[in-house]
DNA sequence: GCGGAATAGATGAGCCCTCAACTACGCTCA
DNA sequence: TGAGCGTAGTTGAGGGCTCATCTATTCCGC
């Protein structure tokens, strides 16, 4: 039994209707699975060790910082961070405890809340950004040729059209 | 402030020594980050909903099933699963509770333990495999051209040489 | 053989995430 | 105007992971 190849693929190749992976797909799958897992763990570890900020929280700070008044509705923030509402709610609570974000009531919609990036939060992001970029560069872009970078973008965009059609 | 581009990149482009990302790198980074995140979440959700098996546990069952006697030293299993010793130890405990794996003392090394895949564990893997392959095919390979699949393998291998030089 | 370093693995605290409720507010239509 | 439905966001339980720590065993040099 292998991951994605039929249990009997080598000898008998029974047909159970499953579209098992061929050898090239199997190799690509393993390469993607292992490289993304290791890269994510590496980036996460570099960032948290140096700054104490998990990448998911870093992403929240980034999204808020990119907005004109450094504030955003919770649900829009969740969408931009590819986060569930629940996850964002928990995360913003933690960021509030650190004093990096605060919640404000939303004037237009009594149900809504605004997440606001504080000056402390912005400072934390400014301190973390160079560390994180260096890590991304070291473990990703320094390893790839310009052609590979272009292919990576192409593949990523292709997958996003399917996974997140907006 | 953007993720990987200097805070002042647009107007002043101050030089603080950080090797910020250029526009193409920024696009590739976002495409990789979002697509891997969504794809992993999607595969994880498909697998756990249909079978109750998290992907990390599935990987353990796969590795054990690929070995001749369906057993392996804990530390080798951890290496093959790209897992920490601690993570594997916790995971095998959960798998033992389900009756899918059992631990056996290792004859050659009194410190060591063998993780053994049970018949129930093998059956669980056999049931889960078609579901998982279908998910991988639907969300990954059905979306990509053969050239993209080849590029994906190439990029993954390149990154693995750096991240996991064995 | 014996003392110290290295290796194998387990364990528990703490953190993050998911999932399934749950509250609160707005919108629509009779 | 108020019943019902949809939307915004929160909450708590439960599970998986990390990190530091701990025990047990083996290896190695003297």
Coordinates of C-alpha atoms in Angstrom, one line a residue, chain B residues 1-155:
Chain B
X1 CA 3.4 48.2 5.2
X2 CA 3.1 45.1 3.1
X3 CA 4.2 41.6 4.0
X4 CA 7.5 41.4 2.3
X5 CA 8.0 44.7 0.7
X6 CA 9.7 47.5 2.6
X7 CA 7.3 49.8 4.5
X8 CA 8.7 52.7 2.4
X9 CA 9.2 50.8 -0.8
X10 CA 6.7 52.8 -2.8
X11 CA 7.8 56.3 -2.0
X12 CA 11.3 56.5 -0.6
X13 CA 12.7 53.0 -0.8
X14 CA 15.0 53.5 2.2
X15 CA 17.9 51.0 2.4
X16 CA 17.8 49.3 5.8
X17 CA 19.8 46.3 4.6
X18 CA 16.8 44.0 4.3
X19 CA 16.5 42.2 1.0
X20 CA 12.9 43.0 0.4
X21 CA 10.9 41.1 -2.3
X22 CA 10.4 42.6 -5.7
X23 CA 7.0 42.7 -7.4
X24 CA 7.4 39.3 -9.1
X25 CA 8.6 37.6 -5.9
X26 CA 5.8 39.2 -4.0
X27 CA 3.3 37.8 -6.4
X28 CA 4.8 34.4 -6.3
X29 CA 5.0 34.4 -2.6
X30 CA 1.3 35.3 -2.2
X31 CA 0.3 32.7 -4.8
X32 CA 2.4 30.0 -3.0
X33 CA 1.2 31.0 0.5
X34 CA -2.5 31.2 -0.3
X35 CA -2.6 28.2 -2.6
X36 CA -0.8 25.8 -0.2
X37 CA -2.8 27.0 2.7
X38 CA -6.1 26.5 1.0
X39 CA -5.1 23.2 -0.6
X40 CA -3.8 21.7 2.7
X41 CA -7.0 22.8 4.5
X42 CA -9.1 21.3 1.8
X43 CA -7.3 18.0 1.7
X44 CA -7.3 17.8 5.5
X45 CA -11.0 18.5 5.7
X46 CA -11.9 16.0 2.9
X47 CA -9.9 13.3 4.6
X48 CA -11.1 13.8 8.2
X49 CA -14.7 14.3 7.3
X50 CA -14.9 11.1 5.3
X51 CA -12.7 8.9 7.4
X52 CA -11.9 10.6 10.7
X53 CA -8.2 10.3 10.0
X54 CA -6.1 13.5 10.1
X55 CA -3.5 13.6 7.3
X56 CA -0.6 13.4 9.7
X57 CA -2.0 10.1 11.0
X58 CA -2.7 8.8 7.5
X59 CA 0.9 9.4 6.7
X60 CA 2.0 7.2 9.6
X61 CA -0.2 4.4 8.5
X62 CA 1.1 4.7 4.9
X63 CA 4.7 4.6 6.0
X64 CA 4.1 1.5 8.1
X65 CA 2.1 -0.2 5.4
X66 CA 5.0 0.3 2.9
X67 CA 7.4 -1.6 5.1
X68 CA 7.7 -5.4 4.6
X69 CA 6.5 -6.5 8.0
X70 CA 4.4 -3.4 8.6
X71 CA 6.5 -2.3 11.5
X72 CA 9.2 0.3 12.0
X73 CA 11.3 1.8 14.7
X74 CA 9.7 4.9 16.2
X75 CA 12.6 7.2 15.3
X76 CA 12.8 6.0 11.7
X77 CA 9.1 6.4 11.4
X78 CA 9.4 10.0 12.7
X79 CA 12.0 10.7 10.1
X80 CA 10.0 9.3 7.2
X81 CA 6.9 11.3 8.3
X82 CA 8.9 14.5 8.7
X83 CA 7.7 14.5 12.2
X84 CA 9.3 15.4 15.5
X85 CA 9.8 12.5 18.0
X86 CA 7.4 14.1 20.3
X87 CA 4.7 14.5 17.7
X88 CA 5.1 10.9 16.6
X89 CA 4.9 9.7 20.2
X90 CA 1.7 11.5 20.8
X91 CA 0.3 10.4 17.5
X92 CA 1.1 6.7 18.0
X93 CA -0.5 6.9 21.4
X94 CA -3.8 8.0 19.7
X95 CA -3.4 5.4 17.0
X96 CA -3.0 2.8 19.7
X97 CA -6.2 3.9 21.4
X98 CA -8.0 3.3 18.1
X99 CA -6.4 -0.2 17.8
X100 CA -4.6 0.7 14.5
X101 CA -1.0 0.5 15.7
X102 CA 0.6 -1.2 18.7
X103 CA 4.0 -0.7 20.2
X104 CA 6.4 -3.6 20.6
X105 CA 9.7 -3.7 22.4
X106 CA 12.7 -3.8 20.1
X107 CA 15.0 -6.9 20.5
X108 CA 18.2 -5.3 19.3
X109 CA 18.0 -2.1 21.3
X110 CA 16.5 -1.9 24.7
X111 CA 15.8 1.8 24.4
X112 CA 13.9 1.3 21.2
X113 CA 10.3 0.5 20.3
X114 CA 8.6 -0.8 17.2
X115 CA 5.4 0.7 15.9
X116 CA 3.4 -2.2 14.3
X117 CA 0.4 -1.6 12.0
X118 CA -2.5 -3.9 13.0
X119 CA -4.9 -5.5 10.6
X120 CA -7.5 -3.0 11.8
X121 CA -5.1 -0.2 11.0
X122 CA -4.4 -1.6 7.5
X123 CA -8.1 -1.9 6.9
X124 CA -8.6 1.7 7.9
X125 CA -5.9 2.8 5.5
X126 CA -7.4 0.7 2.7
X127 CA -10.7 2.4 3.3
X128 CA -9.3 5.9 3.5
X129 CA -6.9 5.7 0.5
X130 CA -9.4 6.0 -2.4
X131 CA -11.1 9.0 -0.7
X132 CA -7.8 10.7 -0.2
X133 CA -6.5 10.1 -3.7
X134 CA -9.7 11.4 -5.2
X135 CA -9.3 14.6 -3.2
X136 CA -5.7 15.0 -4.2
X137 CA -6.7 14.4 -7.8
X138 CA -9.7 16.8 -7.8
X139 CA -8.0 19.7 -6.1
X140 CA -4.5 19.3 -7.4
X141 CA -3.9 17.2 -10.5
X142 CA -7.1 17.9 -12.3
X143 CA -6.3 21.6 -12.2
X144 CA -2.7 21.3 -13.5
X145 CA -1.3 20.6 -17.0
X146 CA 1.4 18.0 -17.4
X147 CA 4.0 20.8 -17.7
X148 CA 2.8 22.3 -14.4
X149 CA 3.0 18.9 -12.7
X150 CA 6.6 18.6 -13.9
X151 CA 7.4 22.1 -12.7
X152 CA 5.8 21.4 -9.4
X153 CA 8.0 18.3 -8.9
X154 CA 11.1 20.3 -10.0
X155 CA 10.4 23.1 -7.6

